[in-house]
Coordinates of C-alpha atoms in Angstrom, one line a residue:
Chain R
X4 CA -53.0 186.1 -57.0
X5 CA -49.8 185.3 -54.9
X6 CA -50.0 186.3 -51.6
X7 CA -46.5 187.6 -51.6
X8 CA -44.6 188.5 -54.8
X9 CA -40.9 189.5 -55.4
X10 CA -40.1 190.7 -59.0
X11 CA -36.9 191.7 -60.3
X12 CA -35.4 192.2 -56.7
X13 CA -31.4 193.5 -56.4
X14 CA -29.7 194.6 -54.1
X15 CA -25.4 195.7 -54.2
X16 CA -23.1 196.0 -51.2
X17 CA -20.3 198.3 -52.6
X18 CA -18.8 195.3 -55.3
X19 CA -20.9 192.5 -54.2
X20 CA -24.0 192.0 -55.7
X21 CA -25.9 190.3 -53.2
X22 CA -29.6 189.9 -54.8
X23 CA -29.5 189.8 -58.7
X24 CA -33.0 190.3 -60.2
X25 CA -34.6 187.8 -57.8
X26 CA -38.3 186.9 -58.7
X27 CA -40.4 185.0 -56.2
X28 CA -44.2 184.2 -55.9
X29 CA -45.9 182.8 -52.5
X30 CA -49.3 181.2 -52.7
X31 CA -51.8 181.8 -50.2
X32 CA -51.1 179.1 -47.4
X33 CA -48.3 178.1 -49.1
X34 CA -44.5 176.9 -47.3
X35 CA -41.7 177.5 -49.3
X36 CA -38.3 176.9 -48.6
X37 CA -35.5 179.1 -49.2
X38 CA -32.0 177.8 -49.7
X39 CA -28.7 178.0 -50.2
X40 CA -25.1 178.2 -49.3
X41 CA -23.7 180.9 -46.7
X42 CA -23.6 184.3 -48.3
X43 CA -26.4 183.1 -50.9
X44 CA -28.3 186.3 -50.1
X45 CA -31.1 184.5 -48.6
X46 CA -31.4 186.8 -45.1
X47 CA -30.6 189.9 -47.6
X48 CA -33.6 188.9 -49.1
X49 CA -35.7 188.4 -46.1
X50 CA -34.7 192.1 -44.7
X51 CA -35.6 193.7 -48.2
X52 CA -39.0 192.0 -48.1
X53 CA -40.1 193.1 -44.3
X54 CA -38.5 196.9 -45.0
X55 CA -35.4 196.5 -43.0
X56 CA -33.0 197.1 -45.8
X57 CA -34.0 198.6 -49.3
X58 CA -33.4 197.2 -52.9
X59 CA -31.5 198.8 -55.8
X60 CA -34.0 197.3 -57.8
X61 CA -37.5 195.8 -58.3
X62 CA -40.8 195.3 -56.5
X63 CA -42.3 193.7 -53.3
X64 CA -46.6 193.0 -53.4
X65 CA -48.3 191.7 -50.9
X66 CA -51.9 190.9 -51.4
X67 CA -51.0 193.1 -54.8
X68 CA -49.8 196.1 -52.3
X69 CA -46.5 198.2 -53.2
X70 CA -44.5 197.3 -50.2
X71 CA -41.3 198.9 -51.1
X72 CA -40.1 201.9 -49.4
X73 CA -42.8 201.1 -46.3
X74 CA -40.9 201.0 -42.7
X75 CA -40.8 197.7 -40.8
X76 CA -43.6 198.2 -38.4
X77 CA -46.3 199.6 -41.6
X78 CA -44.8 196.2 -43.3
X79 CA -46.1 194.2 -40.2
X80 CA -49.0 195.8 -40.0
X81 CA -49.9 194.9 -43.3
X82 CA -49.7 191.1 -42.1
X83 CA -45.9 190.0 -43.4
X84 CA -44.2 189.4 -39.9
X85 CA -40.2 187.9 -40.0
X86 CA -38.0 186.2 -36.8
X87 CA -33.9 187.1 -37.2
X88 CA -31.8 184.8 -37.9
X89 CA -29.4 185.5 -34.9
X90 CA -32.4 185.9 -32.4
X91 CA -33.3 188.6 -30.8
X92 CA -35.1 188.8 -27.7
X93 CA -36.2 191.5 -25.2
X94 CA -33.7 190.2 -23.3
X95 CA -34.9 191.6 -19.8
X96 CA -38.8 191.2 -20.7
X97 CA -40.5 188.0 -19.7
X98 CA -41.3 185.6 -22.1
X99 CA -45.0 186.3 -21.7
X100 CA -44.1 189.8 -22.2
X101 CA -42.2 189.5 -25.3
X102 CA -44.9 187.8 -27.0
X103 CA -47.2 190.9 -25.9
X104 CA -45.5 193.5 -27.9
X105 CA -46.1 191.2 -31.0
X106 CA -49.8 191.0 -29.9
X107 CA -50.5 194.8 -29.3
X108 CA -49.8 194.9 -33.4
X109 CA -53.5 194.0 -33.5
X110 CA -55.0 195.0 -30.3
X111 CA -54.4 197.8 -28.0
X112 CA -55.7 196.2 -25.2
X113 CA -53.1 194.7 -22.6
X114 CA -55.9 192.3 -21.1
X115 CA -56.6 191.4 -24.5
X116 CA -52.9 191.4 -25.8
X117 CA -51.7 189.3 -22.8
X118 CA -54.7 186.6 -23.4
X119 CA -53.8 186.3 -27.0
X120 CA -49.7 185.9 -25.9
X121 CA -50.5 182.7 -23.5
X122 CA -52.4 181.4 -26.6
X123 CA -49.9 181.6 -28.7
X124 CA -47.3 180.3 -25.7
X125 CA -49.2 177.5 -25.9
X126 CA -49.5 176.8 -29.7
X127 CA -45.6 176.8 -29.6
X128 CA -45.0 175.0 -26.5
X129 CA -44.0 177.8 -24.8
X130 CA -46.7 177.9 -21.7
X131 CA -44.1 176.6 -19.3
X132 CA -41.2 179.0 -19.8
X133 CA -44.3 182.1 -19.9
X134 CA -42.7 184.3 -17.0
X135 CA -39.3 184.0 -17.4
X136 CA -37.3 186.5 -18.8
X137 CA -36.2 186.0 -22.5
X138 CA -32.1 186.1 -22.3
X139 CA -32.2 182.8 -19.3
X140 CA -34.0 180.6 -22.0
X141 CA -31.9 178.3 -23.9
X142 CA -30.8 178.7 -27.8
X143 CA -33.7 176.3 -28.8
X144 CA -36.4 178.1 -27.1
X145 CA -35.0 181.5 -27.7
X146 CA -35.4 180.3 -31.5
X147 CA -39.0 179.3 -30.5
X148 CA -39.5 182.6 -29.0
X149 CA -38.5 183.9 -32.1
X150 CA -41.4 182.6 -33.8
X151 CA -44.1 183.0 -31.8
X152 CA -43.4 186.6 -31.2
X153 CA -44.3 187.0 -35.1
X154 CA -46.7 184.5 -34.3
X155 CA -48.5 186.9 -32.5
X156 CA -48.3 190.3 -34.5
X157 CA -51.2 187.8 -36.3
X158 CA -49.6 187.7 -40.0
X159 CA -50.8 186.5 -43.3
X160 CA -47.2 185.7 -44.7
X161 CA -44.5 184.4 -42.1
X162 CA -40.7 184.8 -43.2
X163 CA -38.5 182.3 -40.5
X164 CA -34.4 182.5 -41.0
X165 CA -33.5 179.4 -39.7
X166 CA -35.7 178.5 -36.3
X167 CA -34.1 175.3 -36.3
X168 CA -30.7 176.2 -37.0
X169 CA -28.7 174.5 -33.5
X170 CA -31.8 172.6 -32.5
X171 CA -31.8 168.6 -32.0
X172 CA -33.0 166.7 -33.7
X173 CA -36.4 166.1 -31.0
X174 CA -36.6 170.0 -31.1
X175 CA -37.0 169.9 -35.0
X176 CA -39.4 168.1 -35.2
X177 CA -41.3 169.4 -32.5
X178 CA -40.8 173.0 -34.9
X179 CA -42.0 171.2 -37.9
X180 CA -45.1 170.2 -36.7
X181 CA -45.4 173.5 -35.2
X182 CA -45.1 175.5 -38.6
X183 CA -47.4 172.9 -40.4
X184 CA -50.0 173.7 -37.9
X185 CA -49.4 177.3 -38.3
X186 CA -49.9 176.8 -42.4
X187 CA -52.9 174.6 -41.6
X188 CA -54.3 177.9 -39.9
X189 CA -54.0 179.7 -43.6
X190 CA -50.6 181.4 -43.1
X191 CA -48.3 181.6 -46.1
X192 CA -44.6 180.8 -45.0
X193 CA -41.5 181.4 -46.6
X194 CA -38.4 179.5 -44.4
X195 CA -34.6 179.5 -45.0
X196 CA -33.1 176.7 -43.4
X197 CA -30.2 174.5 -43.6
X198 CA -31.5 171.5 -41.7
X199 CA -32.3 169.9 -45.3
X200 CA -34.6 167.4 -44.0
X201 CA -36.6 169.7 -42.5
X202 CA -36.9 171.8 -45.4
X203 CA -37.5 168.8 -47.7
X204 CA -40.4 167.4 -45.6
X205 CA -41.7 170.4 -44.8
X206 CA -42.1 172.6 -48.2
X207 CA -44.2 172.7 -51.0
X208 CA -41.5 174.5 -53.2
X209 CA -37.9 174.9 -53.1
X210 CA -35.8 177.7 -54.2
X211 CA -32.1 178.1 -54.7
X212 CA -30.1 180.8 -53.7
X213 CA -26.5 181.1 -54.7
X214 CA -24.4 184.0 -55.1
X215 CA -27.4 185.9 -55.5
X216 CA -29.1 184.8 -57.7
X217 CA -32.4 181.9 -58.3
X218 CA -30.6 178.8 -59.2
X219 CA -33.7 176.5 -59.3
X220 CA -37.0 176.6 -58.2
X221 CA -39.8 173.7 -57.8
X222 CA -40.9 170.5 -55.5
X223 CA -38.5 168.9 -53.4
X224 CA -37.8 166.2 -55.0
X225 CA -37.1 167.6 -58.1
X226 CA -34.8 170.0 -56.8
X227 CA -32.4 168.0 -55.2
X228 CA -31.8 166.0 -58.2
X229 CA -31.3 169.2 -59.8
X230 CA -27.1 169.0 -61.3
X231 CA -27.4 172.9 -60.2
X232 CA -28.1 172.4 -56.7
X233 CA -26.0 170.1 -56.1
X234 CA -23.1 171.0 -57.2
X235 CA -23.6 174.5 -55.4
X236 CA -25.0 173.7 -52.2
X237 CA -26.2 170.2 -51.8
X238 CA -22.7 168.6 -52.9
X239 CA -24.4 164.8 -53.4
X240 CA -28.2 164.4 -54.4
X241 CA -30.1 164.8 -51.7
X242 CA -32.6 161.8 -51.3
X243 CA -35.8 163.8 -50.5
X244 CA -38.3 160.8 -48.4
Chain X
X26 CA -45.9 194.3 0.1
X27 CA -49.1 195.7 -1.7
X28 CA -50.1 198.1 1.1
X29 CA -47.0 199.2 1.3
X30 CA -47.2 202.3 -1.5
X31 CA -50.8 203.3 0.9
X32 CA -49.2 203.1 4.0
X33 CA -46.3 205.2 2.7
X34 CA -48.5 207.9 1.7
X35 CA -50.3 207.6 4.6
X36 CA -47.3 208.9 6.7
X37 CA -46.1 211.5 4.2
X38 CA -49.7 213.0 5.1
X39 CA -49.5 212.8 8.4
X40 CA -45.7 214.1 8.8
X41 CA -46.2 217.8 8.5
X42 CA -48.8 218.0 11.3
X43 CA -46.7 215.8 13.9
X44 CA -43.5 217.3 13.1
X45 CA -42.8 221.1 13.5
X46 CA -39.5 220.6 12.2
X47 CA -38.8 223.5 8.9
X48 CA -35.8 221.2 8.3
X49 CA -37.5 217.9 8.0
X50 CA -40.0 219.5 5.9
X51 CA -37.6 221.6 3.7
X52 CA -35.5 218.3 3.0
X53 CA -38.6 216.0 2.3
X54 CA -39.9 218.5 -0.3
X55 CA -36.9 218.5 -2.2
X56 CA -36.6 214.8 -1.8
X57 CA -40.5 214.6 -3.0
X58 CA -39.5 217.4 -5.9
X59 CA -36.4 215.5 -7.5
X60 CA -38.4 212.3 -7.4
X61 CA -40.7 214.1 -9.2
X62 CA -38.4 215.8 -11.8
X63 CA -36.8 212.2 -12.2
X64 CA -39.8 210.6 -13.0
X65 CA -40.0 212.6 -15.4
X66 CA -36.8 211.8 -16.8
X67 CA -37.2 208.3 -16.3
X68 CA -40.4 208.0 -18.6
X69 CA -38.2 208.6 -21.4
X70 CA -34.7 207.5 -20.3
X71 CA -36.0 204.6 -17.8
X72 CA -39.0 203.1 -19.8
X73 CA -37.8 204.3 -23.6
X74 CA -34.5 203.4 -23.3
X75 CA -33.5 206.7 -24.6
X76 CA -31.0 208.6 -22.0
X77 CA -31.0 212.2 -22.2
X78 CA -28.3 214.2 -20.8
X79 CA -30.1 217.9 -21.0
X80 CA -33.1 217.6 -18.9
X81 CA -32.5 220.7 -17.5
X82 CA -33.7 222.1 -21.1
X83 CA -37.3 221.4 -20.0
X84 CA -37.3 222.0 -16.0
X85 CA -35.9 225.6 -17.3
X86 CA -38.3 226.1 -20.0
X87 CA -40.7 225.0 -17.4
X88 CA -38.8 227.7 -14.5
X89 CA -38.6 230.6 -17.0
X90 CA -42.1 230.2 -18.4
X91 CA -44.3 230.0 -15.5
X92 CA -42.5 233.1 -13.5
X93 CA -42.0 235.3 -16.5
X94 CA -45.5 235.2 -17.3
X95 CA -46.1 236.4 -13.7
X96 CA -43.7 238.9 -13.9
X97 CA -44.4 240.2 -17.3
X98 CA -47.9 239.3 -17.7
X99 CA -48.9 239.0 -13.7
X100 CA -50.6 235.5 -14.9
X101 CA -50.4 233.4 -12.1
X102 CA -48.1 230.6 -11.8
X103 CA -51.2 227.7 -11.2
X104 CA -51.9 228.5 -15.0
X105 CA -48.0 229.2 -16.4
X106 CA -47.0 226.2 -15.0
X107 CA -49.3 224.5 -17.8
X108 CA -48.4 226.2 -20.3
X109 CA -44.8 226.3 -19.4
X110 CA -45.2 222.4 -19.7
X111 CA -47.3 222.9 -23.4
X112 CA -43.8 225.0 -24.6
X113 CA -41.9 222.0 -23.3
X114 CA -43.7 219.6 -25.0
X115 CA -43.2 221.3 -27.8
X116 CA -39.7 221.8 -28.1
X117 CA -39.3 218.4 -26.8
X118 CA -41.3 217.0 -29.8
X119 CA -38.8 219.4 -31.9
X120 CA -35.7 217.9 -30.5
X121 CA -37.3 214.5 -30.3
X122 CA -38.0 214.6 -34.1
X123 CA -34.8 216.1 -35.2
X124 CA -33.0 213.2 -32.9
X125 CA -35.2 210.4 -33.6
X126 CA -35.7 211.1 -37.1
X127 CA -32.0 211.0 -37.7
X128 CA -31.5 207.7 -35.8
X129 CA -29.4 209.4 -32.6
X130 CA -29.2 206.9 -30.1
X131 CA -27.4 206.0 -27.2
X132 CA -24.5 208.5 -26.1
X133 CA -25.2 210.6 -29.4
X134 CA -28.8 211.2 -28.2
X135 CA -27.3 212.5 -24.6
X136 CA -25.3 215.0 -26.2
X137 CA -27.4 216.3 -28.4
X138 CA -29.6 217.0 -25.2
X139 CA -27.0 218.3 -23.7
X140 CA -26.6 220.7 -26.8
X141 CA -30.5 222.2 -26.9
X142 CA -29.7 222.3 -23.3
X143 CA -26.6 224.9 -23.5
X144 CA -28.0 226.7 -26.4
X145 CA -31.1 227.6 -24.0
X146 CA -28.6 228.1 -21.4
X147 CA -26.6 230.7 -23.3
X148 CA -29.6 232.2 -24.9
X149 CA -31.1 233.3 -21.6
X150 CA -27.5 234.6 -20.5
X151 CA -27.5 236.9 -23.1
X152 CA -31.2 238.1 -23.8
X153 CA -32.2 240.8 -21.3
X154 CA -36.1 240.8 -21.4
X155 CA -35.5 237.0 -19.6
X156 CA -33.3 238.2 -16.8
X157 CA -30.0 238.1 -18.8
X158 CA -27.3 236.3 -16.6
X159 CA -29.0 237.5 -13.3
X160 CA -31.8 235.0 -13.7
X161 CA -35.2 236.1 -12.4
X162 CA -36.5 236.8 -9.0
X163 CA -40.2 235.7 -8.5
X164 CA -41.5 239.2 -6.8
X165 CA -42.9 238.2 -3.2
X166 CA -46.3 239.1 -2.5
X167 CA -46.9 237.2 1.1
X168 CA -49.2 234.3 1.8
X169 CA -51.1 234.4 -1.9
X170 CA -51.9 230.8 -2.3
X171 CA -54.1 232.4 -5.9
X172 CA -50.9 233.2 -7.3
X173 CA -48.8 229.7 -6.2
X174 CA -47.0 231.8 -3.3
X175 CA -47.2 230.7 0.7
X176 CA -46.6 232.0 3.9
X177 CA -46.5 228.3 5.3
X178 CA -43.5 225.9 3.5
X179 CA -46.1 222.7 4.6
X180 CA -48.0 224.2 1.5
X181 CA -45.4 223.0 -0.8
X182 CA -44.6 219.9 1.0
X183 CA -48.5 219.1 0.3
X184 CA -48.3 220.0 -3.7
X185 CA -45.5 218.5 -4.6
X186 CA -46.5 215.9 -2.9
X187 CA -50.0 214.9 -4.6
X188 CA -47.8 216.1 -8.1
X189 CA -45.2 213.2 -7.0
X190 CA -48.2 211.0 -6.1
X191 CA -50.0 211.7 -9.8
X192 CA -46.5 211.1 -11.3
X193 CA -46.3 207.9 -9.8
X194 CA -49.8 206.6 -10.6
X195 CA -49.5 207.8 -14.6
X196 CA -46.1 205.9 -14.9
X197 CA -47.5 202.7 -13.2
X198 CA -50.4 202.7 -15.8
X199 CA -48.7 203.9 -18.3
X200 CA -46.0 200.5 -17.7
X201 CA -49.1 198.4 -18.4
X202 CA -50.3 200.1 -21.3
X203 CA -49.8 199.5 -24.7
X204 CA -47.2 202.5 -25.1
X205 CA -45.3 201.5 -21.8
X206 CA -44.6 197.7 -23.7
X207 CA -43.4 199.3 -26.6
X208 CA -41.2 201.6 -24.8
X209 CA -40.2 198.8 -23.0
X210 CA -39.2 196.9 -26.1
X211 CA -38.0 199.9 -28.2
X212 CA -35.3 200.4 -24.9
X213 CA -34.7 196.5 -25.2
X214 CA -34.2 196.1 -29.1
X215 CA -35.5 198.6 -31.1
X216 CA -35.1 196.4 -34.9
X217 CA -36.8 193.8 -33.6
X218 CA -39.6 196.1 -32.2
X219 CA -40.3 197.4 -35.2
X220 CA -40.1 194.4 -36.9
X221 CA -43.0 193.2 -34.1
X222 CA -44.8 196.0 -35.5
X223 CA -44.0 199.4 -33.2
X224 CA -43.7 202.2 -34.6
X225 CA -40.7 203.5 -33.2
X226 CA -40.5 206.5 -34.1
X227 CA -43.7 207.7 -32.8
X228 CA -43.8 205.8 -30.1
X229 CA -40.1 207.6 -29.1
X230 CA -41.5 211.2 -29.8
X231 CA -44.3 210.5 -27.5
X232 CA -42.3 209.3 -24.8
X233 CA -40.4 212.7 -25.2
X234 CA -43.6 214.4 -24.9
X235 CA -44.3 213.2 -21.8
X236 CA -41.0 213.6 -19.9
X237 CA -40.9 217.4 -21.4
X238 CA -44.0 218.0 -20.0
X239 CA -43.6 216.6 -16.6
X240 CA -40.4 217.7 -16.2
X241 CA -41.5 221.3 -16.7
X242 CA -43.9 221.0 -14.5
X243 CA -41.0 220.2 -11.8
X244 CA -39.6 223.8 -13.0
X245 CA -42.1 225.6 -12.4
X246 CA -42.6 224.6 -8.8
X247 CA -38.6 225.0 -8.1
X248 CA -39.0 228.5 -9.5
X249 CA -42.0 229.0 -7.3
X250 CA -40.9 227.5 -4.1
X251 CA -37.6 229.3 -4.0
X252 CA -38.8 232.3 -5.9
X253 CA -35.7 232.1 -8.3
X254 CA -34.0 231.1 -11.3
X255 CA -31.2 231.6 -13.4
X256 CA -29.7 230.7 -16.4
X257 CA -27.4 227.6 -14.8
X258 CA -30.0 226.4 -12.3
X259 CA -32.6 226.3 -15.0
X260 CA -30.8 224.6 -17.8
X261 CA -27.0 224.0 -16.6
X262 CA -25.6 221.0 -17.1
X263 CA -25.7 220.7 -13.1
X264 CA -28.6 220.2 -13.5
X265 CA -29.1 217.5 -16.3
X266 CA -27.4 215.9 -13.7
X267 CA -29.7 216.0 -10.8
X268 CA -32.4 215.0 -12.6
X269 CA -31.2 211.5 -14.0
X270 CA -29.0 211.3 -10.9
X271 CA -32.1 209.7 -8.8
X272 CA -33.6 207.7 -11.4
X273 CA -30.4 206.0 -12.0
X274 CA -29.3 205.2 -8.5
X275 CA -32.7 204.2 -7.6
X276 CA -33.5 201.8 -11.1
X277 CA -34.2 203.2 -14.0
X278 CA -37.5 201.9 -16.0
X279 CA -39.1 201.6 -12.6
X280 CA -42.3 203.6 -10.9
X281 CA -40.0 203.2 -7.8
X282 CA -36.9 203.8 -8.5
X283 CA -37.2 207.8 -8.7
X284 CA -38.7 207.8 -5.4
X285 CA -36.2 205.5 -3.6
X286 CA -33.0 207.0 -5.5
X287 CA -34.1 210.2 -4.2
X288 CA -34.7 209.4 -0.4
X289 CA -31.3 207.7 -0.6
X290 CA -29.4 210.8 -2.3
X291 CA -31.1 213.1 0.0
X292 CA -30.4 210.9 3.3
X293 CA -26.5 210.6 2.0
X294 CA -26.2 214.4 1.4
X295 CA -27.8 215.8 4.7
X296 CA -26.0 213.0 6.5
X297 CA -22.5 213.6 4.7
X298 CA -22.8 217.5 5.5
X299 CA -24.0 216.0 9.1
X300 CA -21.0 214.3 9.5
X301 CA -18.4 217.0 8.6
X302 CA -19.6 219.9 9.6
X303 CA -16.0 221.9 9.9
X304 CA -15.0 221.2 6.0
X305 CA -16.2 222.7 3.6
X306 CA -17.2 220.9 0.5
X307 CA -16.0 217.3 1.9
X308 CA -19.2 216.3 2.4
X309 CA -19.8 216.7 -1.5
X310 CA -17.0 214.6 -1.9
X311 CA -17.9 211.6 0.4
X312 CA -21.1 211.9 -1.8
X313 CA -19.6 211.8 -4.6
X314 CA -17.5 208.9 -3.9
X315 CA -20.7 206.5 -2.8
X316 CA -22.6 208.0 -6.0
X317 CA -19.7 206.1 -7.7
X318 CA -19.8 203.3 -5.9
X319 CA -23.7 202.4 -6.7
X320 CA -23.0 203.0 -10.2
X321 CA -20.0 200.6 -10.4
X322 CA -21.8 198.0 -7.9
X323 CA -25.5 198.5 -8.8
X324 CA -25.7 198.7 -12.6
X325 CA -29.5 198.1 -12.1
X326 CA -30.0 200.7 -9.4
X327 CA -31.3 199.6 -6.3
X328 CA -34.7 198.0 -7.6
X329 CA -32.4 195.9 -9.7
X330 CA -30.4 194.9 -6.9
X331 CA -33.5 194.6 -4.8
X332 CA -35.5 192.7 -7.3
X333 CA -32.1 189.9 -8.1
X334 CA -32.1 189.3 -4.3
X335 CA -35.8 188.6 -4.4
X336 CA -35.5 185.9 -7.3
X337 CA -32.6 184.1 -5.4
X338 CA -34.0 184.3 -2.1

């Protein structure tokens, strides 16, 4: 059984049809990349799946649970935890602290909670920033922050809108390796991202968004030979390493 | 820095029994009290973000319950207090869900506070069996410390002052709790709080529950110590006002603030009404005037000013 399933998804804004009958399977422990042009629908996507926006149509399972018409903090509960795409921070809260209200999804404890945040500081290179407040950090560990916030709420299905969106090219790679250790631990992840190298090295599957609606799906390599994808989003094949 | 809070409380103790002063014991309870009443206030507009502009809906509910249950029922105050506080709580978890639920926030949240505020107001104007516009008068029976009355004003300096002190301690361990971090991030961003997994909803109404409920309690002991209250002191708009008034100036979201806006507000209007003795009123407008001037200059309140000094210096 997929860990996360997406079947027959849409989603209108007045005269736009943003989703069209989007299906999507995630296995368990698997990375799938999500992409796209701008305006694809890929973050529309993201907010139907973790219950901040609801569909017109179709279904949402995870681990074969209805999770349609649930509100966002029942969805994270459930173990499906998302980052935004344009971050955002407690921006007065330490960085420490930020990473505590993620924590206290699982544990009610503050000892406990704040043991388990400088753990997952550490597993995302965080430790060294812990006790400064979130809005002073730079854009690529704000994005960082991002992550292990949802880190922390201890998911089994991680959705990331573009962590390394802005980053260099030192700080990407740094984020790769972070979400392949993150998969390693047995979390299924589903990433949009426009850094295509990233995305390339990084994903087991690919799938195309564009104008709403799945223009290809399948490895890498196959994708970006795909006439599809590249003449929607890709504009030249993409030589996947 | 860390005994400071200790030594503090040490000399509030010790005050009343060096100094024979009425004055300097009349103005510290009221100090002590609005601290009180804004910590209240300050649980849910400091800590959850959420401002309220009708406080004064629960310090009256608190007021009219606890003295017209002594009145009506002769139940002493030690007792209406409490339940004055359960009614609070309950019509704070009414207007908390009918706000909350429907996604008020921010200035449409204050007004509609301000609303249940007036529509209490106006109903105890116009129903007789509460007083009517006249208010209540809390019937004098001497030095009866049973039923929350004393011949000695030391008596309230000394419960307000352990209610101030119990204040205090709740919000400080209520900040490190589980419920004070999610206030603290529904106040900072509540989408992606509930994204994190807080249920914001819940975590908001509870918030409520607690301010209603300490906040009343504040009522009663106004009603007690000066034996009335009417429909504008208990839930006039005035009044809103003096309750987030010292929670504001001191820094909001902070176990301190309260405490420090209110020494500062209290030393400003005694000294202002010092200082001008032969006018009328022009003390209120000097007060006014600085009041203006630490909102413009200290967005933060004073702990935020305080606490940006500490991290440059």
């Amino acid at each position: 059984m997929a860990a996360l399933e997406v079947r027959g998804v849409s989603k209108r804004f007045g005269g736009l049809r943003a989703l069209s009958e989007i299906d999507l399977r995630l296995g368990d422990a698997e990375i799938l990349g999500l992409i796209g042009p701008n305006g694809a629908g890929k973050t529309t996507l993201f907010s139907v799946i973790s219950g901040f926006l609801r569909p017109d149509a179709g279904s949402v399972h995870l681990d074969g649970r209805e999770l349609l018409g649930l509100r966002p903090h029942l969805i994270c509960r459930l173990g499906l935890a998302r980052t935004f795409q344009i971050v955002q921070p407690f921006p007065h809260l330490s960085v420490v602290d930020n990473v505590m209200i993620g924590a206290f999804n699982r544990s009610s404890d503050s000892r406990r909670a704040r043991r388990q945040a400088l753990e997952v500081l550490a597993r995302t290179g965080l430790a060294h920033v812990a006790d400064r407040a979130a809005q002073v950090l730079p854009i690529g560990l704000r994005k960082r922050l991002e992550l292990a916030r949802a880190l922390a709420t201890e998911p089994r299905i991680l959705l990331l809108d573009e962590v390394m969106a802005g980053l260099n090219p030192a700080e990407v790679e740094e984020t790769v390796a972070i979400i392949r250790a993150i998969r390693e631990s047995g979390i299924a992840i589903l990433v949009i991202e426009h850094v295509m190298a990233a995305v390339m090295e990084l994903s087991d599957r690919i799938a195309v968004l564009h104008h709403g609606e799945l223009i290809a799906e399948g490895p890498p390599a196959e994708v970006a030979r795909d006439p599809k994808v590249v003449g929607a989003y890709l504009g030249e094949p993409f030589l996947a390493a | 820095m860390r005994r400071l809070p200790l030594l503090l409380l040490a000399a509030a103790l010790v005050i009343p029994l060096l100094v024979r002063s009425e004055y300097l014991i009349g103005t510290l309870t009221l100090i002590y009290f609005f601290a009180f009443v804004g910590q209240g206030w300050n649980i849910l507009g400091g800590y959850a973000g959420q401002f309220s502009f009708g406080h004064a809906l629960f310090f009256g509910i608190g007021a009219y319950t606890s003295s017209l249950l002594f009145v009506k029922a002769g139940l002493t105050p030690w007792v209406g207090m409490w339940c004055g506080a359960a009614l609070a709580v309950l019509v704070g978890l009414v207007t908390g869900h009918l706000s909350f639920r429907f996604g008020l926030r921010g200035a449409y949240f204050a007004l509609i506070m301000l609303a249940f505020a007036e529509i209490f107001r106006v109903a105890a104007t116009n129903l007789d069996w509460v007083g009517g516009s006249f208010g209540i008068l809390v019937p004098l029976r001497g030095h009866a410390p049973a039923l929350f009355q004393f011949g000695d004003k030391r008596y309230f300096y000394y419960i307000i002052l352990v209610m101030l002190v119990a204040a205090c301690y709740g919000v400080r361990r209520l900040e490190n709790s589980k419920l004070g971090y999610q206030m603290a991030a529904i106040r900072e961003n509540e989408s992606a709080a509930e994204g994190l997994g807080v249920n914001a909803y819940q975590v908001k109404l509870t918030a409520m529950a607690l301010s209603a409920g300490l906040t009343a309690l504040g009522g009663s002991f106004y009603a007690q110590y000066f034996s009335y209250v009417d429909p504008a002191i208990g839930f006039g708009p005035a009044n809103s006002i003096e309750i987030l008034l010292r929670p504001i100036i001191g820094g909001a979201g902070t176990v301190w603030g309260p405490l420090l806006g209110s020494f500062l507000l209290g030393g400003l209007g005694e000294g202002t009404r010092g200082l001008v003795k032969s006018y009328a009123g022009v003390h209120l407008m000097i007060y006014g005037v600085i009041l203006m001037g630490a909102v413009v200059f200290l967005p933060h309140g004073v702990m935020g000013w305080l606490r940006q000094r500490g991290r440059r210096g």
